[in-house]
Backbone as numpy.savetxt, mean C-alpha at the origin, in Angstrom:
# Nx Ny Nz CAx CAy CAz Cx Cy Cz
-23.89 -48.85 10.71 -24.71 -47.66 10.71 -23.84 -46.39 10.71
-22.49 -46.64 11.80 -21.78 -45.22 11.56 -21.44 -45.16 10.25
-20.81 -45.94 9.80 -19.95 -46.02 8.40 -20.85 -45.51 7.10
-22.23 -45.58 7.40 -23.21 -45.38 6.17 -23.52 -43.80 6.54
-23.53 -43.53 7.82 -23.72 -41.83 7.94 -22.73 -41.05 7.43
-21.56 -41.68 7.83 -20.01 -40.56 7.42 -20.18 -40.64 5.64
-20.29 -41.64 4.89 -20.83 -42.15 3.79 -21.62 -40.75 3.14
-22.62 -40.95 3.97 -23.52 -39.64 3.17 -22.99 -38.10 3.39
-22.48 -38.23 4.75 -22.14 -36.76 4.89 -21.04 -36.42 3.68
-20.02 -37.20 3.75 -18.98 -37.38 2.77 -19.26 -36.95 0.97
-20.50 -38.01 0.54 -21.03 -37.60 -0.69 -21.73 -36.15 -0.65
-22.37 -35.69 0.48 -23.08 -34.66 0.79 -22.27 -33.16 0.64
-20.64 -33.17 1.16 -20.44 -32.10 1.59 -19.74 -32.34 -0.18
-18.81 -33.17 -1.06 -18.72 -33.41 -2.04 -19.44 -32.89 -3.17
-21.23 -33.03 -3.17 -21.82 -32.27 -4.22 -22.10 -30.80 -3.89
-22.14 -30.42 -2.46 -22.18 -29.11 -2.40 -21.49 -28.01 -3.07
-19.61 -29.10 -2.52 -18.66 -28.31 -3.64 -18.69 -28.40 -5.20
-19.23 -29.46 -5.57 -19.55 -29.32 -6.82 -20.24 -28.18 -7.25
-21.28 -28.38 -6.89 -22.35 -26.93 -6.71 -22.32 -25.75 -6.49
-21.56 -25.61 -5.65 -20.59 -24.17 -5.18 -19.62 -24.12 -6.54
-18.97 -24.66 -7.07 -18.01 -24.27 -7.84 -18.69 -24.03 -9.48
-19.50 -24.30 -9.71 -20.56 -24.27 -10.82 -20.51 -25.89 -11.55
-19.47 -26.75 -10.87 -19.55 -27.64 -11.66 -18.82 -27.98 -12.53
-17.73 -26.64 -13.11 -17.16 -27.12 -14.22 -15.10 -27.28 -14.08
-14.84 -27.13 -12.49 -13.95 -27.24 -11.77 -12.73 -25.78 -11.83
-12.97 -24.76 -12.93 -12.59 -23.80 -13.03 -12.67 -22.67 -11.91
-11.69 -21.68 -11.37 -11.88 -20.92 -10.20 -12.63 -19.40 -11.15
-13.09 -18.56 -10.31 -13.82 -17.81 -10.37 -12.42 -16.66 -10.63
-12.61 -16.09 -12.40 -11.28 -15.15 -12.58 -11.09 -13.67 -12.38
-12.13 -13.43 -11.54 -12.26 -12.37 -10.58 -12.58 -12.36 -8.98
-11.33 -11.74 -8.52 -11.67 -12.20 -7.15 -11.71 -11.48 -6.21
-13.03 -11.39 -5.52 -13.11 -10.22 -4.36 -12.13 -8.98 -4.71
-12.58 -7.98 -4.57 -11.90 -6.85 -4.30 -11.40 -6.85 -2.73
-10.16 -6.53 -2.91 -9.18 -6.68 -0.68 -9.45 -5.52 -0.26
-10.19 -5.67 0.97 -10.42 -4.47 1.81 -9.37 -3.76 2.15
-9.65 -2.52 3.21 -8.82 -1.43 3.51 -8.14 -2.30 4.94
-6.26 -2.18 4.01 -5.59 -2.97 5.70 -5.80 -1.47 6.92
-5.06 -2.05 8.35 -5.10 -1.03 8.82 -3.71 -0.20 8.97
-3.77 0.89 8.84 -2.65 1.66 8.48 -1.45 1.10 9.36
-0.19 0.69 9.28 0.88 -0.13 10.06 0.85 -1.19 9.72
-0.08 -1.54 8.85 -0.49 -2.83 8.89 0.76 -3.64 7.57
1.52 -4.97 7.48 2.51 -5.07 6.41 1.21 -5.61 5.33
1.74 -5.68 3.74 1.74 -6.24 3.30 3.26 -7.48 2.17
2.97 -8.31 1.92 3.50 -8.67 1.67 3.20 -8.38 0.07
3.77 -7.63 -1.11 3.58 -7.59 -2.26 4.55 -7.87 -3.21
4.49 -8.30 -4.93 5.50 -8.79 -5.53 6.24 -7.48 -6.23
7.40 -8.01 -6.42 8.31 -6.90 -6.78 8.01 -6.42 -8.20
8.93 -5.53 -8.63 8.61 -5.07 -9.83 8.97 -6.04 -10.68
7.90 -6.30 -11.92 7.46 -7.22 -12.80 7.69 -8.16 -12.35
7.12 -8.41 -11.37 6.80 -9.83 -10.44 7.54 -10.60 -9.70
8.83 -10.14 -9.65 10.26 -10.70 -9.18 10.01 -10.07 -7.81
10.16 -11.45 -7.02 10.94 -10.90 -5.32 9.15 -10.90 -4.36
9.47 -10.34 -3.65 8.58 -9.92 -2.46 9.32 -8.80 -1.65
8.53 -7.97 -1.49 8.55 -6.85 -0.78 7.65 -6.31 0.39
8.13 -6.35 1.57 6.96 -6.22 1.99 6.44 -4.66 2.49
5.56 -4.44 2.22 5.44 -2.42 2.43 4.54 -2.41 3.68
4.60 -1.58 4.59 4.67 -1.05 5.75 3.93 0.51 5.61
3.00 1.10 5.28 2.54 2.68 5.49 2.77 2.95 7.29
3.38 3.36 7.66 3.64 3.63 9.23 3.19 5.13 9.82
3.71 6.16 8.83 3.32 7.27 9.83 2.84 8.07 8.13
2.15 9.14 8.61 1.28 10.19 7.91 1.14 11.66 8.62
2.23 12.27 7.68 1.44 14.06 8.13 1.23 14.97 7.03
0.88 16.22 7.78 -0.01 16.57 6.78 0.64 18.45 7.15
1.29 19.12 6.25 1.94 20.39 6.23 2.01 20.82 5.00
1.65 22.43 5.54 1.15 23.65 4.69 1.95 23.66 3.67
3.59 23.74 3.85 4.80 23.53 3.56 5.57 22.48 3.52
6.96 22.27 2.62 7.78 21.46 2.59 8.87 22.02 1.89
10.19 21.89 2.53 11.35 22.50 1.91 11.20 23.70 0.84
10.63 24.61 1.69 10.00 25.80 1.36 9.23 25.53 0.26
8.32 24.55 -0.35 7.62 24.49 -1.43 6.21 24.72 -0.79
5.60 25.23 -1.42 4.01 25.45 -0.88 3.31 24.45 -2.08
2.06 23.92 -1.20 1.40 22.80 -1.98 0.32 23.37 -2.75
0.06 23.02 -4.20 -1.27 24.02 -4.95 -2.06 23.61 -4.52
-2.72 22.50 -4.36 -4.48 22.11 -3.56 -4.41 22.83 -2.30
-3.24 23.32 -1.37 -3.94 23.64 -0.01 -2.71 22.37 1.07
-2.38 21.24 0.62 -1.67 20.36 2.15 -0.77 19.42 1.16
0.35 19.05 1.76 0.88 17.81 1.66 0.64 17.22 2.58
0.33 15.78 2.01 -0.09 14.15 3.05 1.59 13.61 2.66
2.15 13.58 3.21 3.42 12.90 3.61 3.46 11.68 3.78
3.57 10.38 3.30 3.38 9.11 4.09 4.92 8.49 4.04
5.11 8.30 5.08 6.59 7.33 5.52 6.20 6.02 5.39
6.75 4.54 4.87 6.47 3.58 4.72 7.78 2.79 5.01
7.59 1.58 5.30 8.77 0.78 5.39 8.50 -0.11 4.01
9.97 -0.73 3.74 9.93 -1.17 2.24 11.20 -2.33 3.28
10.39 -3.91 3.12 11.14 -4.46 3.47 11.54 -5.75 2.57
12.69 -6.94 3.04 13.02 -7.69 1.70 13.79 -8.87 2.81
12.88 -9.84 2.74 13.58 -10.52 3.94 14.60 -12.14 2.60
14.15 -11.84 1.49 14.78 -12.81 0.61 16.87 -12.86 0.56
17.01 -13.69 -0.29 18.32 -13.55 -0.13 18.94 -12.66 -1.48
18.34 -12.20 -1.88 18.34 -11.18 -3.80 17.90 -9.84 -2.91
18.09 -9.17 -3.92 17.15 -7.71 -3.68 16.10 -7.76 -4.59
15.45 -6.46 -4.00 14.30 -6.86 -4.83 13.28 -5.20 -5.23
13.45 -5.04 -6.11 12.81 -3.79 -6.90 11.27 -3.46 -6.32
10.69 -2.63 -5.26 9.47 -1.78 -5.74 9.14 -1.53 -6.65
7.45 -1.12 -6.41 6.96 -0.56 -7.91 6.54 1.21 -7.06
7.35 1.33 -6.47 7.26 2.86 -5.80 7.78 3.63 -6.89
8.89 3.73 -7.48 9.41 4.18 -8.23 8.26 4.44 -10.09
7.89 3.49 -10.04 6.66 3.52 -11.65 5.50 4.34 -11.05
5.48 4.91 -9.96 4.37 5.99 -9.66 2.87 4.83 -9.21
3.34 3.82 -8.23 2.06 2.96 -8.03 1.67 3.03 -7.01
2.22 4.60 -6.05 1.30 4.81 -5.14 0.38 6.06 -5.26
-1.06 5.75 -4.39 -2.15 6.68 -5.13 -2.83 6.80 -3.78
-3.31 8.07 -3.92 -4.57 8.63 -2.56 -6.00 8.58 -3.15
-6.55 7.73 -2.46 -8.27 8.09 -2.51 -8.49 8.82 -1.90
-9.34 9.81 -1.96 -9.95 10.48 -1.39 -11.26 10.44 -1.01
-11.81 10.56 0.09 -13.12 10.13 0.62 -13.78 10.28 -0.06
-13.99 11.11 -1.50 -15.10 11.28 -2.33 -14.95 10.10 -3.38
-13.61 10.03 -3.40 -13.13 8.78 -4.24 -12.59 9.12 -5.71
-11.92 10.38 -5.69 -11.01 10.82 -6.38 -9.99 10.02 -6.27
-9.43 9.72 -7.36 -7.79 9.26 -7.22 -6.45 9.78 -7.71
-5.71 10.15 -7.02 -4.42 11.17 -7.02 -3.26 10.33 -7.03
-1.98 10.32 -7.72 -0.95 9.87 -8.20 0.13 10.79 -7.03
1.17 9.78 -6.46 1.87 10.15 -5.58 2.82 11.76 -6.57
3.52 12.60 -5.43 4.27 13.56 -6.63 3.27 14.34 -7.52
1.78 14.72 -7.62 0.98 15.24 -8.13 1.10 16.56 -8.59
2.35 17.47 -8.02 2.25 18.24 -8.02 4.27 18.74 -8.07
4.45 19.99 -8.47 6.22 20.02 -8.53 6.24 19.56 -7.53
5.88 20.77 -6.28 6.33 20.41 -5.09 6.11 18.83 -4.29
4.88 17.97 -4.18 5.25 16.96 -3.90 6.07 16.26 -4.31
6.19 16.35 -5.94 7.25 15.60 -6.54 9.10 15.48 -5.92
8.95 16.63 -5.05 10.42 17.45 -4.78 10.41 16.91 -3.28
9.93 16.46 -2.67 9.68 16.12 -1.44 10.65 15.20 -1.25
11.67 15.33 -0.70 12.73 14.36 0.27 12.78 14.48 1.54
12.32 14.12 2.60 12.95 15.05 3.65 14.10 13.92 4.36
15.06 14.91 5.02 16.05 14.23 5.35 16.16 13.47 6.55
17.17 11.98 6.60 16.94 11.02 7.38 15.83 9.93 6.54
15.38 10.26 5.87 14.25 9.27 4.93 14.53 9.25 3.49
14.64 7.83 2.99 14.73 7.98 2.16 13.76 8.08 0.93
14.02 8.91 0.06 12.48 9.11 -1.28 12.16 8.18 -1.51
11.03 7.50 -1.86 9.98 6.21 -2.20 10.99 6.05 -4.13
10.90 7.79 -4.54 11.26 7.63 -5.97 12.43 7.10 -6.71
13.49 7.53 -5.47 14.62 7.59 -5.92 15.56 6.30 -5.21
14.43 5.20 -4.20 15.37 4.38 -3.68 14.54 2.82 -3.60
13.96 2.72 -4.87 13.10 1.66 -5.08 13.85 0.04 -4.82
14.87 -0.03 -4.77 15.58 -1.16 -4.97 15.85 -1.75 -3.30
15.34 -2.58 -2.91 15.72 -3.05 -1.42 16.79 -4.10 -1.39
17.63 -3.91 -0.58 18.18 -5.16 -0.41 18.20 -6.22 0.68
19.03 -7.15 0.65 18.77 -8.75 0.55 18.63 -8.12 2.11
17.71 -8.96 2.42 17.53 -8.90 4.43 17.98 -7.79 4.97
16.80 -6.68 4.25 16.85 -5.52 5.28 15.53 -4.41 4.74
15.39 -3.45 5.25 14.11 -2.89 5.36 14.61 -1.39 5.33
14.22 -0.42 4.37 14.64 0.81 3.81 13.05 1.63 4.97
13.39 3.06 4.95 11.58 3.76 5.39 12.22 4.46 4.39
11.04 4.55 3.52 10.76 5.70 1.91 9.49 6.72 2.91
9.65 7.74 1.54 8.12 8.40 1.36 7.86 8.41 0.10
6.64 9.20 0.65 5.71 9.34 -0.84 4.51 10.35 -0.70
4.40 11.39 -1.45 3.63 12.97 -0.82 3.07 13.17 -2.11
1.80 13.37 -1.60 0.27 14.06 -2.55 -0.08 14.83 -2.17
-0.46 15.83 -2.86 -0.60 17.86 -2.80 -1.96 17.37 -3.26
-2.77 17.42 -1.98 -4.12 17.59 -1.80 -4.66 18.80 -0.86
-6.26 18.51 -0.97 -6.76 19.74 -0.31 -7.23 19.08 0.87
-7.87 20.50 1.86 -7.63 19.65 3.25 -8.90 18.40 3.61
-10.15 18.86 2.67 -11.38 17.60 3.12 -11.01 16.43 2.26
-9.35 16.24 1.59 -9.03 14.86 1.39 -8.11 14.14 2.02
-8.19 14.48 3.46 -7.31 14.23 4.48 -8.37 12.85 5.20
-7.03 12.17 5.78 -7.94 10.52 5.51 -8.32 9.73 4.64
-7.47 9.74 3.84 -7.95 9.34 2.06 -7.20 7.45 2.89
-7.28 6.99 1.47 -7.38 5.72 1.54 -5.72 5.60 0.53
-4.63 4.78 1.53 -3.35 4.68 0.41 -3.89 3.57 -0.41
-3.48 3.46 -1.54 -3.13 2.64 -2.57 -1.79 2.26 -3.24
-1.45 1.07 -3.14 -0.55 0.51 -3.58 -0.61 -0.65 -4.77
0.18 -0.34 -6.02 -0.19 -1.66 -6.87 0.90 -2.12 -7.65
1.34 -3.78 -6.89 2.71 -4.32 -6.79 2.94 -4.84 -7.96
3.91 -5.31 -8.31 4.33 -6.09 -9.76 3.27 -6.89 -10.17
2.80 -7.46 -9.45 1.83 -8.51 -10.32 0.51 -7.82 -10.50
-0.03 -6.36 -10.24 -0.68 -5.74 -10.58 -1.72 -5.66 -9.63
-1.20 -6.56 -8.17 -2.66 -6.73 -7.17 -2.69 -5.34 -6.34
-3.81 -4.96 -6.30 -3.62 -3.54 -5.48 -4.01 -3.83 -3.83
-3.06 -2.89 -3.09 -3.25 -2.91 -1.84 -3.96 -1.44 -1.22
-4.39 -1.61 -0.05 -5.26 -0.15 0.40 -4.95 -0.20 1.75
-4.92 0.97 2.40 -4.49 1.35 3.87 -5.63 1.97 4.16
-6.06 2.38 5.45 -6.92 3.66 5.50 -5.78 4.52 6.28
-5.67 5.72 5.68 -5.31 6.76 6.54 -5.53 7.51 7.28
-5.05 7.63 8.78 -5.46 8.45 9.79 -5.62 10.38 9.48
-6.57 10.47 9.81 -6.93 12.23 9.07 -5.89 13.16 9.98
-5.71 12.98 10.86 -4.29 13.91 12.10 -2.94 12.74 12.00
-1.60 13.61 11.80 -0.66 13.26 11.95 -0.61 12.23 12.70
-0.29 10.87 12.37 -0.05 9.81 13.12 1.29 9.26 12.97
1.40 8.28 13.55 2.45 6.90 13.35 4.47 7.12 14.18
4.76 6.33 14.43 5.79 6.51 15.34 7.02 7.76 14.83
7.09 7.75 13.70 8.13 8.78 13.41 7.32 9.71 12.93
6.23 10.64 13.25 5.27 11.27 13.19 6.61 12.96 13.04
6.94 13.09 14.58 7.38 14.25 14.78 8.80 14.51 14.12
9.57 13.02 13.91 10.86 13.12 13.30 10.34 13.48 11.86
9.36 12.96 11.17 9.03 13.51 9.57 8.91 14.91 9.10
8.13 15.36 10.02 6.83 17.02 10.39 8.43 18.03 10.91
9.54 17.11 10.90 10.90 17.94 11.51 11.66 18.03 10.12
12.12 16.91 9.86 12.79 16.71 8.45 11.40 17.30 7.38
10.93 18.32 7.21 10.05 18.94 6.66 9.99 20.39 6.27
10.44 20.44 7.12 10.38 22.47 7.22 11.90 22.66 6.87
């Protein structure tokens, strides 16, 4: 009697997946859109044109009138510091550098990192540029930035990231200066 119950459950949970899958054993070639991580939060993404793993880190976010005396045309720079890490034994190329980070904005505008001269010009010192230092190496972890000349009701926007293999990642961003090197950034700034 047990042996004939496990029996059915067995064939049972078997056609469900059949059923669930449509039947024709093929996966579904769209898949979920990935929610918003939480800001600090790693991901693990593929390197440029698909080589490596990288893993990116958004850590701290501020937000100033100014930057190395450049004034921003919308009204603010969003500053984001990120860690860019590479625990492989190769290095391994970002796609920071091809311009694949982007701000949503709560209305759901989308803005291209560098949008503007002045973000584009944005280094501040002790950090290194997202643009100019894409290449990580073997077992170790770089902090880049990356700055969008927005206005101020697009503060809290949503980061976007989209890695070699083209999968996009999303942060939510905190709307007030956050994250551990908050005051060292908002310093290397002015």
């Amino acid at each position: 009697m047990l042996h004939v119950a496990r029996t059915s459950v067995l064939a049972a949970t078997c056609l469900s997946l059949v059923a669930c899958s449509g039947g024709d054993g093929q996966d579904d070639p769209h898949p979920s859109p990935r929610t918003a991580l939480t800001f600090g939060q790693t991901a693990d993404t593929a390197g440029a044109g698909g080589e490596g793993t990288a893993q990116i880190t958004p850590e701290t976010v501020v937000y100033v009138d100014k930057a190395d005396a450049a004034a921003p045309e919308h009204g603010l720079f969003a500053v984001v510091a990120f860690k860019a890490g590479n625990r492989a034994d190769e290095s391994v190329t970002t796609t920071a550098a091809q311009g694949d980070f982007r701000w949503k904005t709560p209305d759901g505008k989308t803005i291209k990192a560098g949008n503007s001269a002045g973000a584009g010009r944005i280094a501040p010192i002790g950090f290194n540029d997202g643009g100019d230092k894409p290449v990580v190496r073997a077992d170790t972890h770089q902090v880049n930035t990356v700055a969008f000349d927005i206005t101020r009701v697009e503060k809290g926007g949503t980061l976007v990231y989209v890695d070699g293999d083209g999968v996009t990642f999303r942060w939510k961003v905190p709307s007030k200066d956050s994250g551990p090197t908050a005051n060292a950034l908002k310093s290397a700034l002015k």
